[in-house]
Amino acid sequence: MLRKIRTTLAILSIAAITLLFLDFTGTLHHWLGWLAKIQLLPAVLAMNFVVVAVLVLLTLIFGRIYCSVVCPLGVMQDVVSWLHGRTKKNRFSYSKEKRWLRYGVLGVFIVAMVCGIGSLVALLAPYSSYGRIVMNLVRPLYEWCNNGLAAVAEHYDSYAFYTTDVWMRSLPTFVVAALTLVVLIVLAWRGGRTYCNTICPVGTVLSLLARFSWLKIRFDEDKCRNCSKCSRNCKAACIDFRSHTVDYSRCVVCGDCIGDCKFGALSYSHKIKSSHAATPSQPDPHPTDGGRRSFLVATAVATTTAALAQEKKKVDGGLAVIEDKQAPVRTTPLTPAGSLSARNMATRCTACQLCVSECPNGVLRPSTDLLTFMQPTMGYERGHCRPECTRCADVCPTGAIRPITREEKSSTQIGHAVWVQDNCVCITDGVDCGNCERHCPTGAIQMVPLDAQDEYSPYVPAIDESRCIGCGACEHLCPARPFSAIYVEGHEVHKTI
């Protein structure tokens, strides 16, 4: 029963979290957004003491059920291990705890958090690693399927689906996600929970509490026949059948050992249950067949987003090809409204990519800077940050982007616009434009004569930095190609105007 309950909850948990990253409509967040906020590391960074206290209490009562039910990366490893177990039985064995590695990695992780080295924290954070895998490898497949359904539905005059752009947000992040997936699959295929019990810092922290849990997997030595089946099927390698002991710091309470023991020598209880029956227990004539469980596995690795079908060229009136915009070189990167400052973003963000997946305008993408590697940064080549949109702030589970109202966002200055005279079509082509002025939501741009003394002087944009909020509408809608004649420079610390 323990194994069935755990398996059911784990499947529901990983399926819901996966859908949270795949959803590009923003509707599932209202129902499933809490799943991201009950992850241990995001709850700690967000200083959500209620969630942290509940998780600590659950661990002290039940053991490391967080790792086998709540953590999507742990559940994913169980799926890989289960697939291997379908072809090869009894493949594990007891091994001693590698404390030097576990606590060494935990120490490095804590130092990285204190020093604000977000890129290292992101690499080791389990929930964030899973988010990047889904966002970069699974989501493109999901979007291609959606676009295929949209094309079929449109053929039958139905618009139940709509197409969405499939594009690579960051090649380095894609590579990291692919390598992470390969490493995890290899470790889980060969050793089950090797990653969780040697590298994962969250698992190490919970292991310190799990040693003192109230409910534990316990041996009944009178019933045990030393068949070693429990040790050979423990994916955490934490059961020593010879000494009848369990390393509770590594046990994730999966329940497999209880289901596999034919003699009833293992139980999940508060006290050791001993038996002094005159005759040895007979094996169950109808043993539970663990193979009857069925998993709904939807894991696939995208070969490369660069293998996308070639997009149709955009043309201006059918006469000239429109070049794609290229990102300008910003002295200070842009961070979303609600992040308060670049420092706050760097120290609290774990690069889970949930905000990137939820951004409806294609503004957010992973950073390639070494210190903020894979954390979200902003670019306006595909869209601009609409003042009424607060999706990224709504979904962030760590407090790196705090919740913000539409009114607050409209008055938060994340940067200011800068005009580049050499790129402006008013100068280079001698045409009247004013696109930036027309689309500025705050009225921070006005077209003025370049030379006030010349009546034939071209009109060029003049920027009132005190009114500009850095939304990027001017940069995105500027007709100059490939570099806009006006771009947004970020602010280290956001201001309220």
Short mmCIF file of C-alpha atoms in Angstrom, two decimals, residues 1-396:
data_model
loop_
_atom_site.label_atom_id
_atom_site.label_comp_id
_atom_site.label_asym_id
_atom_site.label_seq_id
_atom_site.Cartn_x
_atom_site.Cartn_y
_atom_site.Cartn_z
CA MET A 1 0.00 0.00 0.00
CA LEU A 2 2.85 2.39 0.83
CA ARG A 3 4.41 1.84 -2.58
CA LYS A 4 1.10 2.33 -4.40
CA ILE A 5 0.32 5.56 -2.57
CA ARG A 6 3.81 6.92 -3.14
CA THR A 7 3.76 5.97 -6.83
CA THR A 8 0.37 7.56 -7.43
CA LEU A 9 1.32 10.82 -5.73
CA ALA A 10 4.67 10.93 -7.51
CA ILE A 11 3.09 10.49 -10.95
CA LEU A 12 0.54 13.20 -10.26
CA SER A 13 3.25 15.52 -8.94
CA ILE A 14 5.70 15.20 -11.85
CA ALA A 15 2.90 15.37 -14.42
CA ALA A 16 1.51 18.59 -12.92
CA ILE A 17 4.93 20.27 -12.62
CA THR A 18 5.80 19.27 -16.18
CA LEU A 19 2.57 20.79 -17.46
CA LEU A 20 3.37 23.94 -15.53
CA PHE A 21 6.53 24.40 -17.62
CA LEU A 22 4.90 23.33 -20.88
CA ASP A 23 1.89 25.62 -20.63
CA PHE A 24 2.34 28.72 -22.80
CA THR A 25 -1.18 30.04 -22.29
CA GLY A 26 -0.73 31.00 -18.64
CA THR A 27 -3.93 29.27 -17.55
CA LEU A 28 -2.48 26.32 -15.62
CA HIS A 29 -0.54 28.56 -13.25
CA HIS A 30 -3.75 29.53 -11.45
CA TRP A 31 -4.30 25.87 -10.58
CA LEU A 32 -0.81 24.40 -10.35
CA GLY A 33 1.42 27.36 -9.48
CA TRP A 34 1.62 26.26 -5.83
CA LEU A 35 3.61 23.18 -6.85
CA ALA A 36 6.60 25.38 -7.72
CA LYS A 37 6.35 27.24 -4.43
CA ILE A 38 6.42 24.11 -2.24
CA GLN A 39 9.83 23.08 -3.56
CA LEU A 40 12.31 23.33 -0.69
CA LEU A 41 15.03 25.57 -2.14
CA PRO A 42 12.61 28.08 -3.75
CA ALA A 43 10.69 28.23 -0.45
CA VAL A 44 13.91 28.96 1.46
CA LEU A 45 14.97 31.71 -0.96
CA ALA A 46 11.47 33.22 -0.89
CA MET A 47 11.60 33.07 2.93
CA ASN A 48 8.31 31.18 2.90
CA PHE A 49 8.66 29.93 6.46
CA VAL A 50 5.29 28.15 6.47
CA VAL A 51 6.26 25.89 3.56
CA VAL A 52 9.73 25.26 4.98
CA ALA A 53 8.27 24.37 8.38
CA VAL A 54 5.76 21.97 6.81
CA LEU A 55 8.46 20.23 4.77
CA VAL A 56 10.71 19.92 7.81
CA LEU A 57 7.84 18.51 9.86
CA LEU A 58 6.93 16.00 7.13
CA THR A 59 10.54 14.84 6.97
CA LEU A 60 10.75 14.43 10.74
CA ILE A 61 7.59 12.33 10.69
CA PHE A 62 7.75 10.35 7.45
CA GLY A 63 11.39 10.56 6.32
CA ARG A 64 12.51 11.77 2.91
CA ILE A 65 9.14 11.52 1.19
CA TYR A 66 9.84 14.95 -0.31
CA CYS A 67 12.50 13.36 -2.53
CA SER A 68 10.23 10.55 -3.74
CA VAL A 69 6.97 12.50 -4.15
CA VAL A 70 7.44 16.28 -4.38
CA CYS A 71 10.82 16.70 -6.12
CA PRO A 72 10.31 16.23 -9.90
CA LEU A 73 13.98 15.44 -10.50
CA GLY A 74 13.83 12.61 -7.98
CA VAL A 75 10.67 11.20 -9.52
CA MET A 76 12.25 11.40 -12.99
CA GLN A 77 15.18 9.31 -11.76
CA ASP A 78 12.73 6.76 -10.35
CA VAL A 79 11.11 6.51 -13.78
CA VAL A 80 14.48 5.85 -15.45
CA SER A 81 15.43 3.30 -12.80
CA TRP A 82 12.04 1.59 -13.13
CA LEU A 83 12.49 1.28 -16.90
CA HIS A 84 15.86 -0.42 -16.39
CA GLY A 85 14.32 -2.65 -13.73
CA ARG A 86 11.87 -4.01 -16.29
CA THR A 87 14.75 -5.79 -18.03
CA LYS A 88 17.24 -6.36 -15.21
CA LYS A 89 16.15 -7.42 -11.74
CA ASN A 90 18.11 -7.44 -8.46
CA ARG A 91 20.80 -5.11 -9.80
CA PHE A 92 21.57 -3.01 -6.72
CA SER A 93 23.70 -3.67 -3.64
CA TYR A 94 24.37 -1.98 -0.34
CA SER A 95 27.11 0.67 -0.29
CA LYS A 96 28.35 2.91 2.47
CA GLU A 97 27.51 6.58 2.58
CA LYS A 98 30.04 8.85 0.84
CA ARG A 99 29.96 11.63 3.37
CA TRP A 100 32.97 13.50 2.04
CA LEU A 101 31.25 13.95 -1.31
CA ARG A 102 27.79 14.75 0.03
CA TYR A 103 28.88 17.34 2.56
CA GLY A 104 31.58 18.69 0.27
CA VAL A 105 29.03 19.49 -2.42
CA LEU A 106 26.66 20.94 0.20
CA GLY A 107 29.45 23.19 1.49
CA VAL A 108 30.23 24.46 -2.01
CA PHE A 109 26.52 25.05 -2.60
CA ILE A 110 26.12 27.10 0.59
CA VAL A 111 29.21 29.18 -0.19
CA ALA A 112 27.86 29.85 -3.69
CA MET A 113 24.53 31.00 -2.24
CA VAL A 114 26.19 33.31 0.29
CA CYS A 115 28.54 34.79 -2.32
CA GLY A 116 25.75 35.21 -4.87
CA ILE A 117 27.27 32.87 -7.48
CA GLY A 118 23.92 32.13 -9.07
CA SER A 119 25.30 30.05 -11.94
CA LEU A 120 26.73 27.42 -9.56
CA VAL A 121 23.57 27.37 -7.46
CA ALA A 122 21.50 26.86 -10.62
CA LEU A 123 23.59 23.88 -11.71
CA LEU A 124 23.07 22.05 -8.41
CA ALA A 125 19.46 22.98 -7.61
CA PRO A 126 17.30 19.89 -8.38
CA TYR A 127 13.99 21.61 -9.15
CA SER A 128 15.70 24.12 -11.42
CA SER A 129 17.57 21.37 -13.25
CA TYR A 130 14.29 19.64 -14.02
CA GLY A 131 12.71 22.91 -15.13
CA ARG A 132 15.52 23.56 -17.60
CA ILE A 133 15.25 20.03 -18.99
CA VAL A 134 11.52 20.42 -19.64
CA MET A 135 11.80 23.99 -20.93
CA ASN A 136 14.65 23.35 -23.37
CA LEU A 137 14.18 19.74 -24.42
CA VAL A 138 10.53 18.76 -23.97
CA ARG A 139 8.71 22.02 -24.60
CA PRO A 140 9.81 22.37 -28.26
CA LEU A 141 8.24 18.97 -28.98
CA TYR A 142 5.10 20.02 -27.13
CA GLU A 143 4.87 23.25 -29.14
CA TRP A 144 5.44 21.46 -32.44
CA CYS A 145 2.59 19.09 -31.61
CA ASN A 146 0.40 22.06 -30.68
CA ASN A 147 1.23 23.80 -33.97
CA GLY A 148 0.40 20.62 -35.87
CA LEU A 149 -2.99 20.41 -34.16
CA ALA A 150 -3.57 24.09 -34.88
CA ALA A 151 -2.88 23.53 -38.59
CA VAL A 152 -5.27 20.57 -38.70
CA ALA A 153 -7.96 22.46 -36.77
CA GLU A 154 -7.62 25.48 -39.04
CA HIS A 155 -8.16 23.23 -42.05
CA TYR A 156 -11.57 22.38 -40.60
CA ASP A 157 -12.35 26.04 -39.75
CA SER A 158 -11.73 25.48 -36.05
CA TYR A 159 -9.57 27.73 -33.90
CA ALA A 160 -9.48 25.67 -30.73
CA PHE A 161 -5.67 25.79 -31.02
CA TYR A 162 -3.34 28.59 -32.02
CA THR A 163 0.24 28.42 -33.23
CA THR A 164 3.18 29.60 -31.18
CA ASP A 165 6.76 30.38 -32.16
CA VAL A 166 9.30 27.65 -31.44
CA TRP A 167 12.73 29.20 -31.03
CA MET A 168 15.97 28.63 -29.16
CA ARG A 169 16.24 31.09 -26.31
CA SER A 170 19.82 30.21 -25.41
CA LEU A 171 22.16 27.65 -26.96
CA PRO A 172 24.41 27.38 -23.84
CA THR A 173 21.38 26.70 -21.64
CA PHE A 174 20.13 24.10 -24.12
CA VAL A 175 23.51 22.35 -23.97
CA VAL A 176 23.56 22.42 -20.16
CA ALA A 177 20.03 20.99 -20.02
CA ALA A 178 20.94 18.21 -22.46
CA LEU A 179 24.12 17.30 -20.55
CA THR A 180 22.23 17.34 -17.25
CA LEU A 181 19.64 14.96 -18.64
CA VAL A 182 22.30 12.59 -19.99
CA VAL A 183 24.18 12.52 -16.67
CA LEU A 184 21.00 11.93 -14.69
CA ILE A 185 19.83 9.14 -17.00
CA VAL A 186 23.21 7.37 -16.79
CA LEU A 187 23.36 7.66 -13.00
CA ALA A 188 19.75 6.58 -12.50
CA TRP A 189 20.05 3.74 -15.03
CA ARG A 190 23.12 2.32 -13.31
CA GLY A 191 22.68 3.28 -9.68
CA GLY A 192 19.11 4.45 -9.04
CA ARG A 193 19.31 7.31 -6.58
CA THR A 194 23.06 7.96 -6.92
CA TYR A 195 22.60 11.64 -7.76
CA CYS A 196 20.16 12.25 -4.90
CA ASN A 197 22.41 10.65 -2.30
CA THR A 198 25.80 11.97 -3.39
CA ILE A 199 25.36 15.30 -5.20
CA CYS A 200 21.96 16.87 -4.54
CA PRO A 201 22.31 19.53 -1.80
CA VAL A 202 18.59 19.44 -0.99
CA GLY A 203 18.74 15.69 -0.47
CA THR A 204 21.75 16.12 1.83
CA VAL A 205 19.98 18.70 3.97
CA LEU A 206 16.90 16.50 4.29
CA SER A 207 19.08 13.51 5.12
CA LEU A 208 20.18 15.26 8.30
CA LEU A 209 16.54 15.38 9.43
CA ALA A 210 15.54 11.97 8.08
CA ARG A 211 17.90 10.22 10.52
CA PHE A 212 15.48 11.24 13.28
CA SER A 213 12.18 10.60 11.49
CA TRP A 214 9.36 9.08 13.54
CA LEU A 215 8.30 6.54 10.89
CA LYS A 216 11.05 4.43 9.34
CA ILE A 217 11.65 1.25 7.35
CA ARG A 218 12.42 -1.32 10.05
CA PHE A 219 13.57 -4.95 10.13
CA ASP A 220 11.90 -7.79 11.99
CA GLU A 221 14.94 -10.00 12.49
CA ASP A 222 12.81 -12.99 13.51
CA LYS A 223 11.16 -13.02 10.09
CA CYS A 224 14.19 -12.13 7.98
CA ARG A 225 15.74 -15.02 6.03
CA ASN A 226 18.73 -13.00 4.79
CA CYS A 227 17.70 -13.53 1.18
CA SER A 228 19.22 -10.12 0.30
CA LYS A 229 16.32 -9.26 -2.01
CA CYS A 230 15.70 -5.97 -0.18
CA SER A 231 19.32 -4.87 -0.66
CA ARG A 232 19.39 -5.94 -4.29
CA ASN A 233 16.25 -3.92 -5.07
CA CYS A 234 16.98 -0.79 -3.05
CA LYS A 235 17.70 2.03 -5.53
CA ALA A 236 19.13 4.13 -2.70
CA ALA A 237 21.65 1.37 -1.81
CA CYS A 238 20.88 2.00 1.85
CA ILE A 239 19.75 -1.45 3.12
CA ASP A 240 22.34 -3.80 4.67
CA PHE A 241 20.57 -7.14 4.98
CA ARG A 242 23.52 -8.71 6.80
CA SER A 243 23.32 -6.36 9.78
CA HIS A 244 19.57 -5.74 9.36
CA THR A 245 20.09 -1.97 9.22
CA VAL A 246 18.85 0.85 7.01
CA ASP A 247 20.74 4.09 6.35
CA TYR A 248 17.83 6.46 6.97
CA SER A 249 19.79 9.44 5.68
CA ARG A 250 19.61 7.94 2.17
CA CYS A 251 16.26 6.13 2.33
CA VAL A 252 13.59 7.96 0.29
CA VAL A 253 10.72 5.80 1.61
CA CYS A 254 9.80 4.42 -1.81
CA GLY A 255 8.36 1.25 -0.26
CA ASP A 256 9.91 -1.09 -2.84
CA CYS A 257 11.70 -3.15 -0.20
CA ILE A 258 8.48 -3.79 1.73
CA GLY A 259 6.68 -4.93 -1.41
CA ASP A 260 9.55 -7.17 -2.50
CA CYS A 261 10.03 -8.95 0.85
CA LYS A 262 8.16 -12.27 0.73
CA PHE A 263 8.58 -12.91 4.44
CA GLY A 264 7.11 -9.68 5.82
CA ALA A 265 10.39 -8.85 7.55
CA LEU A 266 10.23 -5.16 6.66
CA SER A 267 7.67 -2.63 7.81
CA TYR A 268 7.17 1.11 7.81
CA SER A 269 6.47 1.88 11.45
CA HIS A 270 7.49 3.75 14.58
CA LYS A 271 8.71 0.70 16.50
CA ILE A 272 10.36 -2.53 15.52
CA LYS A 273 7.77 -5.26 15.19
CA SER A 274 9.23 -8.56 16.34
CA SER A 275 7.64 -11.96 15.81
CA HIS A 276 8.25 -15.20 17.77
CA ALA A 277 6.07 -17.57 15.82
CA ALA A 278 6.83 -21.28 16.29
CA THR A 279 6.99 -21.90 12.58
CA PRO A 280 8.63 -19.69 10.05
CA SER A 281 6.36 -17.46 8.04
CA GLN A 282 5.23 -18.89 4.76
CA PRO A 283 5.68 -16.84 1.64
CA ASP A 284 2.63 -15.14 0.29
CA PRO A 285 1.02 -17.42 -2.32
CA HIS A 286 -0.02 -14.33 -4.25
CA PRO A 287 3.01 -12.01 -4.14
CA THR A 288 2.56 -8.50 -5.36
CA ASP A 289 3.78 -8.10 -8.86
CA GLY A 290 5.43 -4.72 -8.97
CA GLY A 291 5.47 -4.96 -12.76
CA ARG A 292 1.72 -4.33 -12.89
CA ARG A 293 2.29 -0.67 -12.24
CA SER A 294 2.08 1.42 -15.33
CA PHE A 295 3.77 4.77 -15.70
CA LEU A 296 2.73 7.50 -18.05
CA VAL A 297 6.14 8.62 -19.25
CA ALA A 298 6.43 11.56 -21.56
CA THR A 299 10.19 12.17 -21.69
CA ALA A 300 11.81 12.97 -24.96
CA VAL A 301 15.01 14.75 -25.88
CA ALA A 302 14.87 17.35 -28.61
CA THR A 303 17.81 16.80 -30.96
CA THR A 304 18.33 20.51 -31.45
CA THR A 305 16.16 23.54 -31.78
CA ALA A 306 18.38 24.54 -34.68
CA ALA A 307 16.74 21.72 -36.64
CA LEU A 308 13.49 23.66 -36.80
CA ALA A 309 11.79 23.82 -40.15
CA GLN A 310 12.89 26.92 -42.02
CA GLU A 311 10.58 29.80 -41.35
CA LYS A 312 8.98 31.63 -44.22
CA LYS A 313 10.84 34.84 -44.92
CA LYS A 314 9.06 37.96 -43.81
CA VAL A 315 8.82 40.56 -46.51
CA ASP A 316 7.87 44.20 -46.59
CA GLY A 317 5.06 44.46 -49.15
CA GLY A 318 6.59 41.53 -51.03
CA LEU A 319 9.49 43.73 -52.21
CA ALA A 320 12.28 43.33 -49.64
CA VAL A 321 13.25 40.79 -47.03
CA ILE A 322 12.95 42.09 -43.49
CA GLU A 323 16.07 41.32 -41.50
CA ASP A 324 15.68 39.92 -38.01
CA LYS A 325 16.61 42.25 -35.21
CA GLN A 326 19.84 41.67 -33.33
CA ALA A 327 20.30 42.37 -29.65
CA PRO A 328 22.31 45.49 -28.80
CA VAL A 329 25.23 45.41 -26.40
CA ARG A 330 23.87 46.70 -23.11
CA THR A 331 26.22 48.03 -20.44
CA THR A 332 23.75 46.91 -17.78
CA PRO A 333 21.45 43.93 -18.49
CA LEU A 334 17.72 44.32 -18.01
CA THR A 335 15.85 42.43 -15.29
CA PRO A 336 12.04 42.26 -14.98
CA ALA A 337 10.00 44.68 -12.92
CA GLY A 338 9.59 43.17 -9.47
CA SER A 339 13.17 41.91 -9.30
CA LEU A 340 14.10 45.16 -7.50
CA SER A 341 17.75 45.04 -8.58
CA ALA A 342 20.31 43.00 -10.46
CA ARG A 343 21.76 41.94 -7.10
CA ASN A 344 18.45 40.60 -5.83
CA MET A 345 17.97 38.65 -9.04
CA ALA A 346 21.47 37.18 -8.92
CA THR A 347 21.23 36.03 -5.30
CA ARG A 348 17.70 34.61 -5.32
CA CYS A 349 17.16 33.21 -8.79
CA THR A 350 17.87 29.50 -9.30
CA ALA A 351 17.37 29.65 -13.08
CA CYS A 352 14.42 27.26 -13.13
CA GLN A 353 13.20 28.96 -16.35
CA LEU A 354 9.57 29.06 -15.21
CA CYS A 355 9.34 32.81 -15.85
CA VAL A 356 10.96 32.30 -19.28
CA SER A 357 8.38 29.66 -20.16
CA GLU A 358 5.51 31.91 -19.02
CA CYS A 359 6.60 35.12 -20.79
CA PRO A 360 3.95 35.67 -23.51
CA ASN A 361 5.96 38.25 -25.47
CA GLY A 362 9.28 36.42 -25.90
CA VAL A 363 11.09 39.02 -23.83
CA LEU A 364 12.72 36.81 -21.22
CA ARG A 365 15.56 34.46 -22.13
CA PRO A 366 18.45 32.86 -20.18
CA SER A 367 21.54 34.97 -19.62
CA THR A 368 24.88 33.92 -21.10
CA ASP A 369 26.90 36.00 -18.65
CA LEU A 370 29.13 33.86 -16.43
CA LEU A 371 27.97 35.21 -13.05
CA THR A 372 24.26 35.16 -13.94
CA PHE A 373 24.42 32.18 -16.28
CA MET A 374 20.95 30.81 -17.18
CA GLN A 375 19.15 33.39 -15.04
CA PRO A 376 16.52 35.41 -16.93
CA THR A 377 17.48 38.56 -18.77
CA MET A 378 15.42 40.70 -21.14
CA GLY A 379 15.66 41.33 -24.87
CA TYR A 380 13.26 43.11 -27.21
CA GLU A 381 14.01 41.44 -30.56
CA ARG A 382 10.75 39.45 -30.53
CA GLY A 383 8.47 41.63 -28.45
CA HIS A 384 8.38 44.21 -25.69
CA CYS A 385 7.46 44.05 -22.02
CA ARG A 386 3.86 45.19 -21.84
CA PRO A 387 3.11 47.33 -18.77
CA GLU A 388 -0.07 45.36 -18.03
CA CYS A 389 1.68 41.94 -18.02
CA THR A 390 2.82 40.53 -14.64
CA ARG A 391 3.13 36.85 -15.57
CA CYS A 392 6.80 36.45 -14.59
CA ALA A 393 6.20 38.02 -11.17
CA ASP A 394 3.16 35.82 -10.61
CA VAL A 395 4.99 32.53 -11.22
CA CYS A 396 8.41 33.14 -9.62
#
